[in-house]
GROMACS .gro file of N, CA and C in nm:
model
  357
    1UNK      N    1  -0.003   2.806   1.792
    1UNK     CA    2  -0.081   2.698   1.730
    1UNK      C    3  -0.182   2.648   1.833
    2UNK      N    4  -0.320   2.608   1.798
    2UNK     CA    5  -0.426   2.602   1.901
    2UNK      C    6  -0.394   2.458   1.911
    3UNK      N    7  -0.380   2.388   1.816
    3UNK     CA    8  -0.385   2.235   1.845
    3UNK      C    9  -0.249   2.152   1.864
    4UNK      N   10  -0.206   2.075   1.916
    4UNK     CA   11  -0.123   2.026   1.920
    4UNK      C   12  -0.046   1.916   1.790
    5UNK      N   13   0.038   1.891   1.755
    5UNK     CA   14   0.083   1.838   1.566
    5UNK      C   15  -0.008   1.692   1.617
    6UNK      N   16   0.064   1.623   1.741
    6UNK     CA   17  -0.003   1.495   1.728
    6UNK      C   18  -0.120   1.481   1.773
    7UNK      N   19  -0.207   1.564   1.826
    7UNK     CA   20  -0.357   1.571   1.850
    7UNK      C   21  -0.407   1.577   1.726
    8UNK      N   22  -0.383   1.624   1.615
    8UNK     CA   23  -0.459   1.643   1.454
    8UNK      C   24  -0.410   1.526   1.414
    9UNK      N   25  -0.252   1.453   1.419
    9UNK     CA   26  -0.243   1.355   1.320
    9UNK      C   27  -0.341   1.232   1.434
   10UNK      N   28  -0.357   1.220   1.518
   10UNK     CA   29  -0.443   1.128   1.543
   10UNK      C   30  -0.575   1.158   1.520
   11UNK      N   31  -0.630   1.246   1.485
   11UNK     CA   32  -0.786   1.284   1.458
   11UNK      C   33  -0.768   1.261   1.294
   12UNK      N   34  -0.660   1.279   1.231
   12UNK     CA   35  -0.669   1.241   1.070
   12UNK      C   36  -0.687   1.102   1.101
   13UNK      N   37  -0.599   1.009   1.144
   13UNK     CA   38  -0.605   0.889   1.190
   13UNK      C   39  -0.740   0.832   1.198
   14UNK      N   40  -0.822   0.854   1.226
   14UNK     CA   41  -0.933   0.834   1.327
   14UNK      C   42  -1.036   0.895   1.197
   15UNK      N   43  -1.025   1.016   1.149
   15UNK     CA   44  -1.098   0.989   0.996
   15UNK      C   45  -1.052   0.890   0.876
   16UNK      N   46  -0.972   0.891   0.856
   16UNK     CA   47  -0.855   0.753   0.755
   16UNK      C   48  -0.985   0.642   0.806
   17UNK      N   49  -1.008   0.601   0.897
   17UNK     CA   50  -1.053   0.502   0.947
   17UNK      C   51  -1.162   0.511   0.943
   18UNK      N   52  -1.266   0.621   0.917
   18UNK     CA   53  -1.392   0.597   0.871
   18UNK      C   54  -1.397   0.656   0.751
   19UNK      N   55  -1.295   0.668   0.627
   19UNK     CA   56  -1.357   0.700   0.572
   19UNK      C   57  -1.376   0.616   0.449
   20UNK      N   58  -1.451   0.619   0.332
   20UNK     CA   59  -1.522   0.530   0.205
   20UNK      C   60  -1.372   0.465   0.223
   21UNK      N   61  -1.287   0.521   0.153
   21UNK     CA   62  -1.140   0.411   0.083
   21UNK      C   63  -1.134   0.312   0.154
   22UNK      N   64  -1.094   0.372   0.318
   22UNK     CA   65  -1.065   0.234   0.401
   22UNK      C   66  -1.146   0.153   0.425
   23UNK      N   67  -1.276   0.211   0.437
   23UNK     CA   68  -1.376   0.141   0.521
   23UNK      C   69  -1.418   0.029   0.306
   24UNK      N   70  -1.405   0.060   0.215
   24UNK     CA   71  -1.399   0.023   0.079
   24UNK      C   72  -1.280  -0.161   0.121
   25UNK      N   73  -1.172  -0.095   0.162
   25UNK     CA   74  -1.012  -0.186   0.182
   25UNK      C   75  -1.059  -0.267   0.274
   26UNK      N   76  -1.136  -0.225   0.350
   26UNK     CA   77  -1.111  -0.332   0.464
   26UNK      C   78  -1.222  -0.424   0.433
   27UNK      N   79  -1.363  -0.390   0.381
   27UNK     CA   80  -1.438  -0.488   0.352
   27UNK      C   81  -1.398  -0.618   0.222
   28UNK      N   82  -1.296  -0.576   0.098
   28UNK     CA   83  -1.233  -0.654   0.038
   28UNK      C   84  -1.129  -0.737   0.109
   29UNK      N   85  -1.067  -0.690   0.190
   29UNK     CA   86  -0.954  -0.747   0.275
   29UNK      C   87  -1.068  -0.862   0.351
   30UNK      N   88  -1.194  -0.878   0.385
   30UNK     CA   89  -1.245  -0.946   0.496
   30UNK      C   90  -1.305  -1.093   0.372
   31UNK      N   91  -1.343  -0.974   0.258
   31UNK     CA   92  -1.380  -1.136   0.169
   31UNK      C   93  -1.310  -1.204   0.142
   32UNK      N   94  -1.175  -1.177   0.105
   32UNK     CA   95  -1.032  -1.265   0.070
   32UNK      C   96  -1.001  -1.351   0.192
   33UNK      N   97  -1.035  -1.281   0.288
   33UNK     CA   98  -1.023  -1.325   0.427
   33UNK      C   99  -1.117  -1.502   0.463
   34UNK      N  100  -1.227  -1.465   0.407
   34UNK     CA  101  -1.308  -1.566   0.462
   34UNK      C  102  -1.346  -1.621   0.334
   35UNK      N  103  -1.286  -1.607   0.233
   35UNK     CA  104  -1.283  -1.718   0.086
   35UNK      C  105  -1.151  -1.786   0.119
   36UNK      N  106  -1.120  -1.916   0.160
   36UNK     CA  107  -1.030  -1.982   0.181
   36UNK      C  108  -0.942  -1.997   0.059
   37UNK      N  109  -0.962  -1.988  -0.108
   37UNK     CA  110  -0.882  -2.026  -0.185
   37UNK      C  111  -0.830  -1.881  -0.209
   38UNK      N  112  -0.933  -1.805  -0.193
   38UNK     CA  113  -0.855  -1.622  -0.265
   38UNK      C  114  -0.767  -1.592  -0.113
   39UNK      N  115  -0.729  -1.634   0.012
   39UNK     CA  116  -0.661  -1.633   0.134
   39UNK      C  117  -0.537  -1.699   0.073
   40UNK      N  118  -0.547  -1.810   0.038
   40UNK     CA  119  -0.397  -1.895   0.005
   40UNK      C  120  -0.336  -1.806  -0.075
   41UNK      N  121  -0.413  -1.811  -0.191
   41UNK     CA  122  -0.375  -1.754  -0.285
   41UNK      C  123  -0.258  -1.585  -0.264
   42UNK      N  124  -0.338  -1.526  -0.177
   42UNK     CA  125  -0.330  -1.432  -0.139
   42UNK      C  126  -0.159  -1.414  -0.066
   43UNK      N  127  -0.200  -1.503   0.002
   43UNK     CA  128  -0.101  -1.521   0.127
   43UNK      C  129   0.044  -1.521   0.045
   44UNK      N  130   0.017  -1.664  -0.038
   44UNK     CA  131   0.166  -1.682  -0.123
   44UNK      C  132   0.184  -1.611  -0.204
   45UNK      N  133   0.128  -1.489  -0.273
   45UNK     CA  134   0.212  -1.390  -0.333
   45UNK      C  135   0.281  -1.286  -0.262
   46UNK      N  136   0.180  -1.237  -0.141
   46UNK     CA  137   0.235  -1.156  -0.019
   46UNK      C  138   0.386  -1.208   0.005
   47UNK      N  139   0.392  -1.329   0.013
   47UNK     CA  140   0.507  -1.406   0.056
   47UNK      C  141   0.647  -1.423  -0.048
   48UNK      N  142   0.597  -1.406  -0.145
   48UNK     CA  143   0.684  -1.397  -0.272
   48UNK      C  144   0.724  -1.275  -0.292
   49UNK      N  145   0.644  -1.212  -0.303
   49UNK     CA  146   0.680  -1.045  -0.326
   49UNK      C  147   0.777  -1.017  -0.173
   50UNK      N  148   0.736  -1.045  -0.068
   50UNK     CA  149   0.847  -1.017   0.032
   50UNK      C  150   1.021  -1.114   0.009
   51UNK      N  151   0.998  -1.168  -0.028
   51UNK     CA  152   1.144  -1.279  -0.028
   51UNK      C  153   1.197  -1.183  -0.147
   52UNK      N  154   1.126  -1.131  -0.298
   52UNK     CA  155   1.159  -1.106  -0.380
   52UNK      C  156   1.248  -0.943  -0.308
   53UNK      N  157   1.184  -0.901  -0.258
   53UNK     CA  158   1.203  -0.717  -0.225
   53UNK      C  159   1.339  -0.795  -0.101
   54UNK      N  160   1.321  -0.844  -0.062
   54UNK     CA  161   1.428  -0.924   0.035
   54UNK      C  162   1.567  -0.908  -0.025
   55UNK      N  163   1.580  -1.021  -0.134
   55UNK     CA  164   1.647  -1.036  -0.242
   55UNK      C  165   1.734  -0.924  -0.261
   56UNK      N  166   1.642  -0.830  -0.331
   56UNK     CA  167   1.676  -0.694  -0.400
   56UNK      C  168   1.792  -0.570  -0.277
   57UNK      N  169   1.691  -0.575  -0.197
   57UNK     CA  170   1.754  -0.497  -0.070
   57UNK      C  171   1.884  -0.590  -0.007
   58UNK      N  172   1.885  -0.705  -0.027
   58UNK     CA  173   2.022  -0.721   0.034
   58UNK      C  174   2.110  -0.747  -0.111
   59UNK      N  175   2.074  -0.739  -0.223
   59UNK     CA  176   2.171  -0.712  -0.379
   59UNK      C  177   2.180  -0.826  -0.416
   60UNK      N  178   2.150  -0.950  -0.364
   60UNK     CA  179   2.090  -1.045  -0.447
   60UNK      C  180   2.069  -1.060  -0.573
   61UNK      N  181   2.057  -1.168  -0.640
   61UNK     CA  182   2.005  -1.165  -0.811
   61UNK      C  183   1.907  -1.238  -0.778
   62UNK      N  184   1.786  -1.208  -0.879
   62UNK     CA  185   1.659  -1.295  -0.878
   62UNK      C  186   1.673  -1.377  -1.016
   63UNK      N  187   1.649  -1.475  -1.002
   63UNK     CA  188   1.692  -1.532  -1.078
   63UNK      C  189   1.569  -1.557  -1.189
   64UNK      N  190   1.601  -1.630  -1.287
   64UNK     CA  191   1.492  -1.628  -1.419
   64UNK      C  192   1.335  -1.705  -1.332
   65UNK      N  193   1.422  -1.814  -1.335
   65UNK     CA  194   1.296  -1.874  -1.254
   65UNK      C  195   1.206  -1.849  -1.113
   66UNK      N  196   1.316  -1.742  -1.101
   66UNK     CA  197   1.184  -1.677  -0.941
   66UNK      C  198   1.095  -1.583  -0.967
   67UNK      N  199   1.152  -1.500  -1.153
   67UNK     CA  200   1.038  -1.396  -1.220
   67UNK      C  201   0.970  -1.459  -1.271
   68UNK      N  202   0.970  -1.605  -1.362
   68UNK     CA  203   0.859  -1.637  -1.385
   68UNK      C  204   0.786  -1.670  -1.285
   69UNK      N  205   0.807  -1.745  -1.166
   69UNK     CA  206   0.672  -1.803  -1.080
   69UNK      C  207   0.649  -1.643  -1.015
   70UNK      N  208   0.676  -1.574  -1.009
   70UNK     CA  209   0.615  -1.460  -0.943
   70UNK      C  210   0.500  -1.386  -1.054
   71UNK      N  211   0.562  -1.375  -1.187
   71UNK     CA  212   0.476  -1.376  -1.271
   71UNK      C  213   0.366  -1.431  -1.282
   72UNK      N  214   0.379  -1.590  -1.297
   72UNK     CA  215   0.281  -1.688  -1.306
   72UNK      C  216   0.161  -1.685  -1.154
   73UNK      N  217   0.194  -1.658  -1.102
   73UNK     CA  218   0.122  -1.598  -0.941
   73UNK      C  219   0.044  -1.496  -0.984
   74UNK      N  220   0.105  -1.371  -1.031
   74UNK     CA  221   0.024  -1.238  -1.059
   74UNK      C  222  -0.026  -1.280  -1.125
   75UNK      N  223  -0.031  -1.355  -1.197
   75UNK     CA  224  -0.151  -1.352  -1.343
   75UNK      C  225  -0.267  -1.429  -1.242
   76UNK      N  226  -0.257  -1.539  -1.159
   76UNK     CA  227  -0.341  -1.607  -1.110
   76UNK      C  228  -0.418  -1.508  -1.022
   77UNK      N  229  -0.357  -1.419  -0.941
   77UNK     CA  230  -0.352  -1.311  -0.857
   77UNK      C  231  -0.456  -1.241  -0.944
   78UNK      N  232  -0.398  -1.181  -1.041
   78UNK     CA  233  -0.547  -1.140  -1.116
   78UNK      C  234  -0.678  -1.164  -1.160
   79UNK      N  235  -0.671  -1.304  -1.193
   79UNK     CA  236  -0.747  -1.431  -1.265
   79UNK      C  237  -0.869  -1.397  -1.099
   80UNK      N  238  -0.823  -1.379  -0.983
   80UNK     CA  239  -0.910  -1.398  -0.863
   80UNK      C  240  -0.997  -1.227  -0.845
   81UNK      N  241  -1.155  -1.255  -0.867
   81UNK     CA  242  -1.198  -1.134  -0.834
   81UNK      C  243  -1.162  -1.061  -0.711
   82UNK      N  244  -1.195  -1.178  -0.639
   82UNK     CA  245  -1.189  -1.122  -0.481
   82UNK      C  246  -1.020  -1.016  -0.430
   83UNK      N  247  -0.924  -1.075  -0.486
   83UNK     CA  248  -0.795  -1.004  -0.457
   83UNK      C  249  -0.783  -0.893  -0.576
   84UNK      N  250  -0.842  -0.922  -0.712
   84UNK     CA  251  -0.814  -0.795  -0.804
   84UNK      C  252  -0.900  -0.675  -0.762
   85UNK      N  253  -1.005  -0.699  -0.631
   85UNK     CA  254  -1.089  -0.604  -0.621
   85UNK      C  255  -1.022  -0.554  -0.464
   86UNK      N  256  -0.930  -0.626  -0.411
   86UNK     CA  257  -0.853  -0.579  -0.316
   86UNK      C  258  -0.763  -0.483  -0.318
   87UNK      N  259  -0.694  -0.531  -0.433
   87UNK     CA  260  -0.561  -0.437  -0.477
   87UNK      C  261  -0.630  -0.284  -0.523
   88UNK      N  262  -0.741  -0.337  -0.609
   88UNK     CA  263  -0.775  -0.206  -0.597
   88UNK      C  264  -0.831  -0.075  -0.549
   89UNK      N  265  -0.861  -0.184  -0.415
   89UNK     CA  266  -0.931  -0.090  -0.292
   89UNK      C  267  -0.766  -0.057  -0.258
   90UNK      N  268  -0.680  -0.136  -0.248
   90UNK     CA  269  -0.546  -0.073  -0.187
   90UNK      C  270  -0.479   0.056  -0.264
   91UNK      N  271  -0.529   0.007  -0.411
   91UNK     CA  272  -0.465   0.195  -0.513
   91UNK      C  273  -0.535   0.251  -0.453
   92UNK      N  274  -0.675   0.263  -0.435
   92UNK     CA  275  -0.770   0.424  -0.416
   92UNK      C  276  -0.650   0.455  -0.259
   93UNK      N  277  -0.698   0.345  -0.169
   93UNK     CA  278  -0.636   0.388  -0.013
   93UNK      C  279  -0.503   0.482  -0.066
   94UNK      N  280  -0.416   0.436  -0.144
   94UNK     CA  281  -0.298   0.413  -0.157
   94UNK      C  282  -0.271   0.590  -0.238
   95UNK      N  283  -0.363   0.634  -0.336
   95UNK     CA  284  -0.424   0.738  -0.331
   95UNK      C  285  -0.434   0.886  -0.254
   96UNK      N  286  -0.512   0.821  -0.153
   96UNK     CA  287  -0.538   0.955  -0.055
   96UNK      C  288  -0.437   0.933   0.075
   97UNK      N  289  -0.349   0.854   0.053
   97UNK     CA  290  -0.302   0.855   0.193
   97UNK      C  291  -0.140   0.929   0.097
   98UNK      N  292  -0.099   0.952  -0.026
   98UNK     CA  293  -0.034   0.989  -0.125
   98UNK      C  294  -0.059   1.154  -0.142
   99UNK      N  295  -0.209   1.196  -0.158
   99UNK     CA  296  -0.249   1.290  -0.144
   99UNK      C  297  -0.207   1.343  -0.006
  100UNK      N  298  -0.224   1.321   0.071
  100UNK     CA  299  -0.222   1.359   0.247
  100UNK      C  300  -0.108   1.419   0.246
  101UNK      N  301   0.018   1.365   0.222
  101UNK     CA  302   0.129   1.339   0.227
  101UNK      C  303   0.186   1.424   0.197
  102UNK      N  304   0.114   1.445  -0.001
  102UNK     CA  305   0.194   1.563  -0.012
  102UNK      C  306   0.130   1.743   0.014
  103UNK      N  307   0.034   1.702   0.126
  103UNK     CA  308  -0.019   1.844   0.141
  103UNK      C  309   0.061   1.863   0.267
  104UNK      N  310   0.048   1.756   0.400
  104UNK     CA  311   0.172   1.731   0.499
  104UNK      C  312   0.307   1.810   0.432
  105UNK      N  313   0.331   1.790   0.348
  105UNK     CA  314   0.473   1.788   0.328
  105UNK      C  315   0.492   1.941   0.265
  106UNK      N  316   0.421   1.977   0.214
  106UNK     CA  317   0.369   2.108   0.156
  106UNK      C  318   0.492   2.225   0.186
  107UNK      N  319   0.456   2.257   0.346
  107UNK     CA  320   0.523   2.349   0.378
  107UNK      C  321   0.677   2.320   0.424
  108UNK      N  322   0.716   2.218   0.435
  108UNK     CA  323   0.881   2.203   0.386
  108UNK      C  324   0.961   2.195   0.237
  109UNK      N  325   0.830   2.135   0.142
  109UNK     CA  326   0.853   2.168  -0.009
  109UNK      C  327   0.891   2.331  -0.004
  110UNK      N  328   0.799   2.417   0.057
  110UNK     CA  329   0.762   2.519   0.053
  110UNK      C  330   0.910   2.629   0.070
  111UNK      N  331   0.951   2.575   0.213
  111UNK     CA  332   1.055   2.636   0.215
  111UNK      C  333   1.137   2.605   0.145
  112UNK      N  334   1.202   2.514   0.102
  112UNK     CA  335   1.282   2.474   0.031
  112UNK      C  336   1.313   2.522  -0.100
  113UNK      N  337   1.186   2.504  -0.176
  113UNK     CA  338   1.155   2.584  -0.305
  113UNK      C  339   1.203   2.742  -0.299
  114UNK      N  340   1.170   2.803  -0.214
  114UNK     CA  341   1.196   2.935  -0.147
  114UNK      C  342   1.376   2.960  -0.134
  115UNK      N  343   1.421   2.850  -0.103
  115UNK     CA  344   1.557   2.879  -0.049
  115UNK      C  345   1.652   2.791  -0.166
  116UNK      N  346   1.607   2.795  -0.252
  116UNK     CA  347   1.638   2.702  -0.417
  116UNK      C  348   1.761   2.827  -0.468
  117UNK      N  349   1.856   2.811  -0.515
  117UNK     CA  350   1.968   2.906  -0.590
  117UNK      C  351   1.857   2.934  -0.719
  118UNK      N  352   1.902   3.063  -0.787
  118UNK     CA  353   1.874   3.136  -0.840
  118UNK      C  354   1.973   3.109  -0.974
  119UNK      N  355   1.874   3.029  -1.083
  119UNK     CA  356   1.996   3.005  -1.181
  119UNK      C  357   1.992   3.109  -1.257
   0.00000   0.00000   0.00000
């Protein structure tokens, strides 16, 4: 092999980082950033959705009233251009870094598939 595995994943790295999606993510990420109400806003669902996944992972019950205000958040969450145009810079990112992944992953699918029983 001419190149070394982590010499390429840092040169993918290093394209990731210039390319449209991110460079797309990060300029939405900077307006939410410096719009003080789409920031709050922002912040406390980030913050909800973590307590919620919290919850879940340690087997917790969420209770009625923590799906509605999480609900009632997303809808507001949506209601805001600036973050509905975030999230969706985060699908495209969310996208090709999905794509990557499964071409990365390719050649262990690969074998595997290969070494599959014979029904």
């Amino acid at each position: 092999m001419a190149e070394n595995l982590y010499d390429i994943a840092n040169n993918l790295e290093s394209n990731l980082r210039q390319s449209e999606q991110y460079n797309e993510l990060k300029n939405a990420y900077q307006v939410v950033k410096d719009t003080p109400a789409s920031q709050e806003l922002f912040d406390k669902f980030r913050m909800i959705q973590l307590e919620l996944q919290q919850k879940q992972m340690q087997g917790q019950e969420i209770t009625e009233t923590e799906v509605e205000a999480a609900q009632k958040l997303a809808q507001e969450v949506q209601g805001n251009e600036n973050i509905s145009a975030l999230i969706e810079s985060e699908q495209r990112m969310s996208v090709v870094i999905n794509d990557l992944n499964e071409i990365i992953t390719g050649p262990l699918r690969d074998l595997y598939q290969d070494e599959a029983p014979k029904a």
